[in-house]
């Protein structure tokens, strides 16, 4: 008897509980037992060898859901089946009247009541083996989440926690131990349906333990594979075989022998593993790279990844801009001007990736028609997952002057999946075109109306920042334009600014340019004084430019020795 025949005999003896009842010929051809179709697999062994990017990390994030998670539709469909051993859908709230939002509610599997098998089980259909039922623990975890699918100018999912319990009463490994994911069961079923023995399938799937663990298969067993393929085996009773390059070794089960494995099998296995180790989602050609060695000097001035709003309810605010040697932002008002070099440009996009929002004024939005996204390689839309690393564009437009159209770069960026929809901050009393309101909402943006003004009848920065914090924004990067920068450099706003990062380029733009030059300050005797003296300063060359990082002095210290000399009107 050959090794394969011996292995087949062993496998059939293990599967003796599977029914031997014959099935109609058409049922065998269609893969259906009478009127009971068995599930068709949607994955194969390649999904195990070449898993989605950062699978273990994404499984842990989707298990914990500590913060809001945003994924594209294809990403949700790719990752969610790897965690469906944890989350069980309770009900679908349905779709809103516009057909834009669809909401589903999920609960941890252990929220279900404890199951205790009955003393007398109900009779099984003829040919069906008796199920060995065990007590299933339940009612031990009350964590719940909801998923909202959005279909508009872009499509995506948002996953958030709901309910009072904000963490599981168990870890992910515990769920992997008591329940397998549909991905693993699909892979197992697909291999058996190709004619391979469950023992052989188990050996191949277990060969790369790290890949199997990432997919939640640390506790995968031969019985799992038999269970996954049982319906198919009830119909298809043909002898099964071992995988190419494997053999039955008496006492050791199915083993691999590389020295005699077909070359195409070894090459394919190597290809899949190499792709998984080296592969990432392809980044667009216009993506930017900012080397790790140039990030360290910025770190003390950036928001921490787990930060919360300060005691006053303000987010972390980084004021950043690029100027010429004569402190100009542009050659003329309304004229887009390139000032800094490519290295500084990449740094700017790295800074954007570290903030929840990027804020500009309506003048800059009108003049530059900016995309207001992050093109750093590895963020969402540029090789990363979802919209992670993409800041929320915020435009200060009190008079609702910004004319937004589907051709605006900030909206085409949303359509392409490379950025988020903008939020526009307006003052009350301006009649908004309903079409503009609907269009902004269609692309995932919205208008925020504020009613608090300063003594010059401008929207108060305190109100703006608190409104953003109330929307979940923990950090804001303010890039301009000139009026906003000059206003925020005034001492009365010093306590709102967490850090300042300025790029100085080696060029003069000349008179008539848009300058960074705050209003003059005087001491109590009328003598002119410096408006700002930065503290905790660090200079760093970067390409042809030089970067200055610093902080504004405490407001009380600055105002204690100065008075404002406002220009006459």
PDB file of N, CA, C and O in Angstrom, residues 298-342:
ATOM      1  N   UNK A 298      11.411  67.229  15.442  1.00  0.00           N
ATOM      2  CA  UNK A 298      10.049  67.770  15.470  1.00  0.00           C
ATOM      3  C   UNK A 298       9.217  67.225  16.624  1.00  0.00           C
ATOM      4  O   UNK A 298       8.268  67.877  17.077  1.00  0.00           O
ATOM      5  N   UNK A 299       9.563  66.049  17.104  1.00  0.00           N
ATOM      6  CA  UNK A 299       8.713  65.327  18.038  1.00  0.00           C
ATOM      7  C   UNK A 299       8.308  66.128  19.279  1.00  0.00           C
ATOM      8  O   UNK A 299       7.138  66.097  19.677  1.00  0.00           O
ATOM      9  N   UNK A 300       9.227  66.876  19.949  1.00  0.00           N
ATOM     10  CA  UNK A 300       8.802  67.609  21.155  1.00  0.00           C
ATOM     11  C   UNK A 300       7.746  68.670  20.893  1.00  0.00           C
ATOM     12  O   UNK A 300       7.097  69.137  21.844  1.00  0.00           O
ATOM     13  N   UNK A 301       7.555  69.051  19.638  1.00  0.00           N
ATOM     14  CA  UNK A 301       6.636  70.135  19.309  1.00  0.00           C
ATOM     15  C   UNK A 301       5.328  69.631  18.702  1.00  0.00           C
ATOM     16  O   UNK A 301       4.488  70.436  18.303  1.00  0.00           O
ATOM     17  N   UNK A 302       5.169  68.317  18.625  1.00  0.00           N
ATOM     18  CA  UNK A 302       3.989  67.726  17.989  1.00  0.00           C
ATOM     19  C   UNK A 302       3.051  67.125  19.028  1.00  0.00           C
ATOM     20  O   UNK A 302       3.473  66.766  20.132  1.00  0.00           O
ATOM     21  N   UNK A 303       1.782  66.987  18.688  1.00  0.00           N
ATOM     22  CA  UNK A 303       0.835  66.369  19.636  1.00  0.00           C
ATOM     23  C   UNK A 303       1.155  64.898  19.830  1.00  0.00           C
ATOM     24  O   UNK A 303       1.573  64.210  18.896  1.00  0.00           O
ATOM     25  N   UNK A 304       0.967  64.426  21.051  1.00  0.00           N
ATOM     26  CA  UNK A 304       1.159  63.002  21.309  1.00  0.00           C
ATOM     27  C   UNK A 304       0.016  62.226  20.669  1.00  0.00           C
ATOM     28  O   UNK A 304      -1.074  62.759  20.447  1.00  0.00           O
ATOM     29  N   UNK A 305       0.259  60.971  20.392  1.00  0.00           N
ATOM     30  CA  UNK A 305      -0.740  60.173  19.682  1.00  0.00           C
ATOM     31  C   UNK A 305      -1.939  59.830  20.556  1.00  0.00           C
ATOM     32  O   UNK A 305      -2.994  59.463  20.048  1.00  0.00           O
ATOM     33  N   UNK A 306      -1.785  59.918  21.865  1.00  0.00           N
ATOM     34  CA  UNK A 306      -2.886  59.579  22.769  1.00  0.00           C
ATOM     35  C   UNK A 306      -3.334  60.784  23.587  1.00  0.00           C
ATOM     36  O   UNK A 306      -3.813  60.646  24.710  1.00  0.00           O
ATOM     37  N   UNK A 307      -3.170  61.968  23.017  1.00  0.00           N
ATOM     38  CA  UNK A 307      -3.459  63.177  23.776  1.00  0.00           C
ATOM     39  C   UNK A 307      -4.967  63.416  23.873  1.00  0.00           C
ATOM     40  O   UNK A 307      -5.765  62.874  23.109  1.00  0.00           O
ATOM     41  N   UNK A 308      -5.337  64.247  24.834  1.00  0.00           N
ATOM     42  CA  UNK A 308      -6.716  64.703  25.000  1.00  0.00           C
ATOM     43  C   UNK A 308      -6.695  66.224  25.042  1.00  0.00           C
ATOM     44  O   UNK A 308      -5.636  66.850  25.140  1.00  0.00           O
ATOM     45  N   UNK A 309      -7.870  66.839  24.957  1.00  0.00           N
ATOM     46  CA  UNK A 309      -7.948  68.293  25.010  1.00  0.00           C
ATOM     47  C   UNK A 309      -7.421  68.793  26.356  1.00  0.00           C
ATOM     48  O   UNK A 309      -7.480  68.089  27.367  1.00  0.00           O
ATOM     49  N   UNK A 310      -6.878  70.031  26.378  1.00  0.00           N
ATOM     50  CA  UNK A 310      -6.320  70.566  27.614  1.00  0.00           C
ATOM     51  C   UNK A 310      -7.432  70.940  28.595  1.00  0.00           C
ATOM     52  O   UNK A 310      -8.620  70.765  28.323  1.00  0.00           O
ATOM     53  N   UNK A 311      -7.036  71.459  29.743  1.00  0.00           N
ATOM     54  CA  UNK A 311      -8.004  71.747  30.804  1.00  0.00           C
ATOM     55  C   UNK A 311      -9.039  72.789  30.398  1.00  0.00           C
ATOM     56  O   UNK A 311     -10.130  72.867  30.965  1.00  0.00           O
ATOM     57  N   UNK A 312      -8.699  73.612  29.397  1.00  0.00           N
ATOM     58  CA  UNK A 312      -9.634  74.628  28.917  1.00  0.00           C
ATOM     59  C   UNK A 312     -10.511  74.126  27.771  1.00  0.00           C
ATOM     60  O   UNK A 312     -11.329  74.882  27.234  1.00  0.00           O
ATOM     61  N   UNK A 313     -10.319  72.883  27.385  1.00  0.00           N
ATOM     62  CA  UNK A 313     -11.118  72.311  26.304  1.00  0.00           C
ATOM     63  C   UNK A 313     -10.579  72.611  24.921  1.00  0.00           C
ATOM     64  O   UNK A 313     -11.298  72.438  23.934  1.00  0.00           O
ATOM     65  N   UNK A 314      -9.296  73.035  24.826  1.00  0.00           N
ATOM     66  CA  UNK A 314      -8.704  73.354  23.533  1.00  0.00           C
ATOM     67  C   UNK A 314      -7.874  72.177  23.025  1.00  0.00           C
ATOM     68  O   UNK A 314      -7.207  71.494  23.808  1.00  0.00           O
ATOM     69  N   UNK A 315      -7.860  71.954  21.717  1.00  0.00           N
ATOM     70  CA  UNK A 315      -6.959  70.948  21.154  1.00  0.00           C
ATOM     71  C   UNK A 315      -5.532  71.464  21.107  1.00  0.00           C
ATOM     72  O   UNK A 315      -5.276  72.652  21.322  1.00  0.00           O
ATOM     73  N   UNK A 316      -4.594  70.568  20.815  1.00  0.00           N
ATOM     74  CA  UNK A 316      -3.218  70.990  20.561  1.00  0.00           C
ATOM     75  C   UNK A 316      -3.212  71.780  19.253  1.00  0.00           C
ATOM     76  O   UNK A 316      -3.745  71.327  18.240  1.00  0.00           O
ATOM     77  N   UNK A 317      -2.590  72.958  19.250  1.00  0.00           N
ATOM     78  CA  UNK A 317      -2.551  73.821  18.060  1.00  0.00           C
ATOM     79  C   UNK A 317      -1.106  74.048  17.653  1.00  0.00           C
ATOM     80  O   UNK A 317      -0.299  74.560  18.447  1.00  0.00           O
ATOM     81  N   UNK A 318      -0.776  73.661  16.438  1.00  0.00           N
ATOM     82  CA  UNK A 318       0.546  73.912  15.865  1.00  0.00           C
ATOM     83  C   UNK A 318       0.396  74.961  14.774  1.00  0.00           C
ATOM     84  O   UNK A 318      -0.320  74.747  13.792  1.00  0.00           O
ATOM     85  N   UNK A 319       1.057  76.089  14.946  1.00  0.00           N
ATOM     86  CA  UNK A 319       1.069  77.140  13.928  1.00  0.00           C
ATOM     87  C   UNK A 319       2.295  76.918  13.054  1.00  0.00           C
ATOM     88  O   UNK A 319       3.423  76.904  13.548  1.00  0.00           O
ATOM     89  N   UNK A 320       2.085  76.717  11.764  1.00  0.00           N
ATOM     90  CA  UNK A 320       3.214  76.417  10.887  1.00  0.00           C
ATOM     91  C   UNK A 320       3.040  77.125   9.549  1.00  0.00           C
ATOM     92  O   UNK A 320       1.926  77.231   9.023  1.00  0.00           O
ATOM     93  N   UNK A 321       4.145  77.622   9.021  1.00  0.00           N
ATOM     94  CA  UNK A 321       4.108  78.300   7.723  1.00  0.00           C
ATOM     95  C   UNK A 321       5.530  78.401   7.186  1.00  0.00           C
ATOM     96  O   UNK A 321       6.513  78.173   7.912  1.00  0.00           O
ATOM     97  N   UNK A 322       5.641  78.737   5.901  1.00  0.00           N
ATOM     98  CA  UNK A 322       6.938  78.919   5.241  1.00  0.00           C
ATOM     99  C   UNK A 322       7.041  80.357   4.759  1.00  0.00           C
ATOM    100  O   UNK A 322       6.091  80.890   4.172  1.00  0.00           O
ATOM    101  N   UNK A 323       8.191  80.997   5.002  1.00  0.00           N
ATOM    102  CA  UNK A 323       8.394  82.384   4.588  1.00  0.00           C
ATOM    103  C   UNK A 323       9.729  82.536   3.882  1.00  0.00           C
ATOM    104  O   UNK A 323      10.634  81.706   4.003  1.00  0.00           O
ATOM    105  N   UNK A 324       9.831  83.648   3.166  1.00  0.00           N
ATOM    106  CA  UNK A 324      11.097  84.022   2.539  1.00  0.00           C
ATOM    107  C   UNK A 324      11.980  84.732   3.555  1.00  0.00           C
ATOM    108  O   UNK A 324      11.608  84.917   4.721  1.00  0.00           O
ATOM    109  N   UNK A 325      13.162  85.158   3.108  1.00  0.00           N
ATOM    110  CA  UNK A 325      14.066  85.877   4.001  1.00  0.00           C
ATOM    111  C   UNK A 325      13.456  87.188   4.481  1.00  0.00           C
ATOM    112  O   UNK A 325      13.764  87.664   5.573  1.00  0.00           O
ATOM    113  N   UNK A 326      12.593  87.782   3.661  1.00  0.00           N
ATOM    114  CA  UNK A 326      11.936  89.025   4.063  1.00  0.00           C
ATOM    115  C   UNK A 326      10.551  88.780   4.651  1.00  0.00           C
ATOM    116  O   UNK A 326       9.680  89.648   4.615  1.00  0.00           O
ATOM    117  N   UNK A 327      10.357  87.567   5.188  1.00  0.00           N
ATOM    118  CA  UNK A 327       9.158  87.206   5.935  1.00  0.00           C
ATOM    119  C   UNK A 327       7.884  87.288   5.101  1.00  0.00           C
ATOM    120  O   UNK A 327       6.822  87.643   5.601  1.00  0.00           O
ATOM    121  N   UNK A 328       7.978  86.948   3.820  1.00  0.00           N
ATOM    122  CA  UNK A 328       6.814  86.968   2.939  1.00  0.00           C
ATOM    123  C   UNK A 328       6.265  85.555   2.732  1.00  0.00           C
ATOM    124  O   UNK A 328       7.015  84.588   2.595  1.00  0.00           O
ATOM    125  N   UNK A 329       4.935  85.487   2.670  1.00  0.00           N
ATOM    126  CA  UNK A 329       4.251  84.228   2.389  1.00  0.00           C
ATOM    127  C   UNK A 329       3.933  84.052   0.909  1.00  0.00           C
ATOM    128  O   UNK A 329       3.774  82.938   0.425  1.00  0.00           O
ATOM    129  N   UNK A 330       3.789  85.175   0.192  1.00  0.00           N
ATOM    130  CA  UNK A 330       3.444  85.140  -1.228  1.00  0.00           C
ATOM    131  C   UNK A 330       3.941  86.413  -1.887  1.00  0.00           C
ATOM    132  O   UNK A 330       4.175  87.435  -1.226  1.00  0.00           O
ATOM    133  N   UNK A 331       4.102  86.363  -3.206  1.00  0.00           N
ATOM    134  CA  UNK A 331       4.582  87.532  -3.946  1.00  0.00           C
ATOM    135  C   UNK A 331       3.572  88.665  -3.926  1.00  0.00           C
ATOM    136  O   UNK A 331       3.950  89.842  -3.956  1.00  0.00           O
ATOM    137  N   UNK A 332       2.284  88.317  -3.889  1.00  0.00           N
ATOM    138  CA  UNK A 332       1.223  89.328  -3.868  1.00  0.00           C
ATOM    139  C   UNK A 332      -0.033  88.683  -3.320  1.00  0.00           C
ATOM    140  O   UNK A 332      -0.182  87.453  -3.359  1.00  0.00           O
ATOM    141  N   UNK A 333      -0.969  89.490  -2.802  1.00  0.00           N
ATOM    142  CA  UNK A 333      -2.215  88.925  -2.294  1.00  0.00           C
ATOM    143  C   UNK A 333      -2.939  88.128  -3.377  1.00  0.00           C
ATOM    144  O   UNK A 333      -3.078  88.571  -4.520  1.00  0.00           O
ATOM    145  N   UNK A 334      -3.394  86.924  -3.020  1.00  0.00           N
ATOM    146  CA  UNK A 334      -4.122  86.076  -3.959  1.00  0.00           C
ATOM    147  C   UNK A 334      -3.260  85.359  -4.957  1.00  0.00           C
ATOM    148  O   UNK A 334      -3.792  84.693  -5.858  1.00  0.00           O
ATOM    149  N   UNK A 335      -1.938  85.445  -4.847  1.00  0.00           N
ATOM    150  CA  UNK A 335      -1.029  84.820  -5.804  1.00  0.00           C
ATOM    151  C   UNK A 335      -0.344  83.620  -5.156  1.00  0.00           C
ATOM    152  O   UNK A 335       0.373  83.768  -4.165  1.00  0.00           O
ATOM    153  N   UNK A 336      -0.575  82.431  -5.711  1.00  0.00           N
ATOM    154  CA  UNK A 336       0.046  81.231  -5.161  1.00  0.00           C
ATOM    155  C   UNK A 336       1.547  81.276  -5.429  1.00  0.00           C
ATOM    156  O   UNK A 336       1.982  81.514  -6.556  1.00  0.00           O
ATOM    157  N   UNK A 337       2.344  81.064  -4.397  1.00  0.00           N
ATOM    158  CA  UNK A 337       3.793  81.203  -4.493  1.00  0.00           C
ATOM    159  C   UNK A 337       4.475  80.016  -3.820  1.00  0.00           C
ATOM    160  O   UNK A 337       4.184  79.701  -2.665  1.00  0.00           O
ATOM    161  N   UNK A 338       5.370  79.359  -4.559  1.00  0.00           N
ATOM    162  CA  UNK A 338       6.163  78.269  -3.984  1.00  0.00           C
ATOM    163  C   UNK A 338       7.385  78.875  -3.313  1.00  0.00           C
ATOM    164  O   UNK A 338       8.153  79.606  -3.940  1.00  0.00           O
ATOM    165  N   UNK A 339       7.562  78.575  -2.030  1.00  0.00           N
ATOM    166  CA  UNK A 339       8.652  79.190  -1.270  1.00  0.00           C
ATOM    167  C   UNK A 339       9.701  78.168  -0.846  1.00  0.00           C
ATOM    168  O   UNK A 339      10.885  78.344  -1.103  1.00  0.00           O
ATOM    169  N   UNK A 340       9.279  77.111  -0.208  1.00  0.00           N
ATOM    170  CA  UNK A 340      10.223  76.152   0.368  1.00  0.00           C
ATOM    171  C   UNK A 340      10.598  75.071  -0.634  1.00  0.00           C
ATOM    172  O   UNK A 340       9.966  74.915  -1.685  1.00  0.00           O
ATOM    173  N   UNK A 341      11.629  74.287  -0.274  1.00  0.00           N
ATOM    174  CA  UNK A 341      12.124  73.222  -1.135  1.00  0.00           C
ATOM    175  C   UNK A 341      11.387  71.910  -0.946  1.00  0.00           C
ATOM    176  O   UNK A 341      10.483  71.790  -0.110  1.00  0.00           O
ATOM    177  N   UNK A 342      11.755  70.878  -1.720  1.00  0.00           N
ATOM    178  CA  UNK A 342      11.031  69.599  -1.678  1.00  0.00           C
ATOM    179  C   UNK A 342      11.120  68.894  -0.327  1.00  0.00           C
ATOM    180  O   UNK A 342      10.171  68.242   0.092  1.00  0.00           O
TER     181      UNK A 342
END
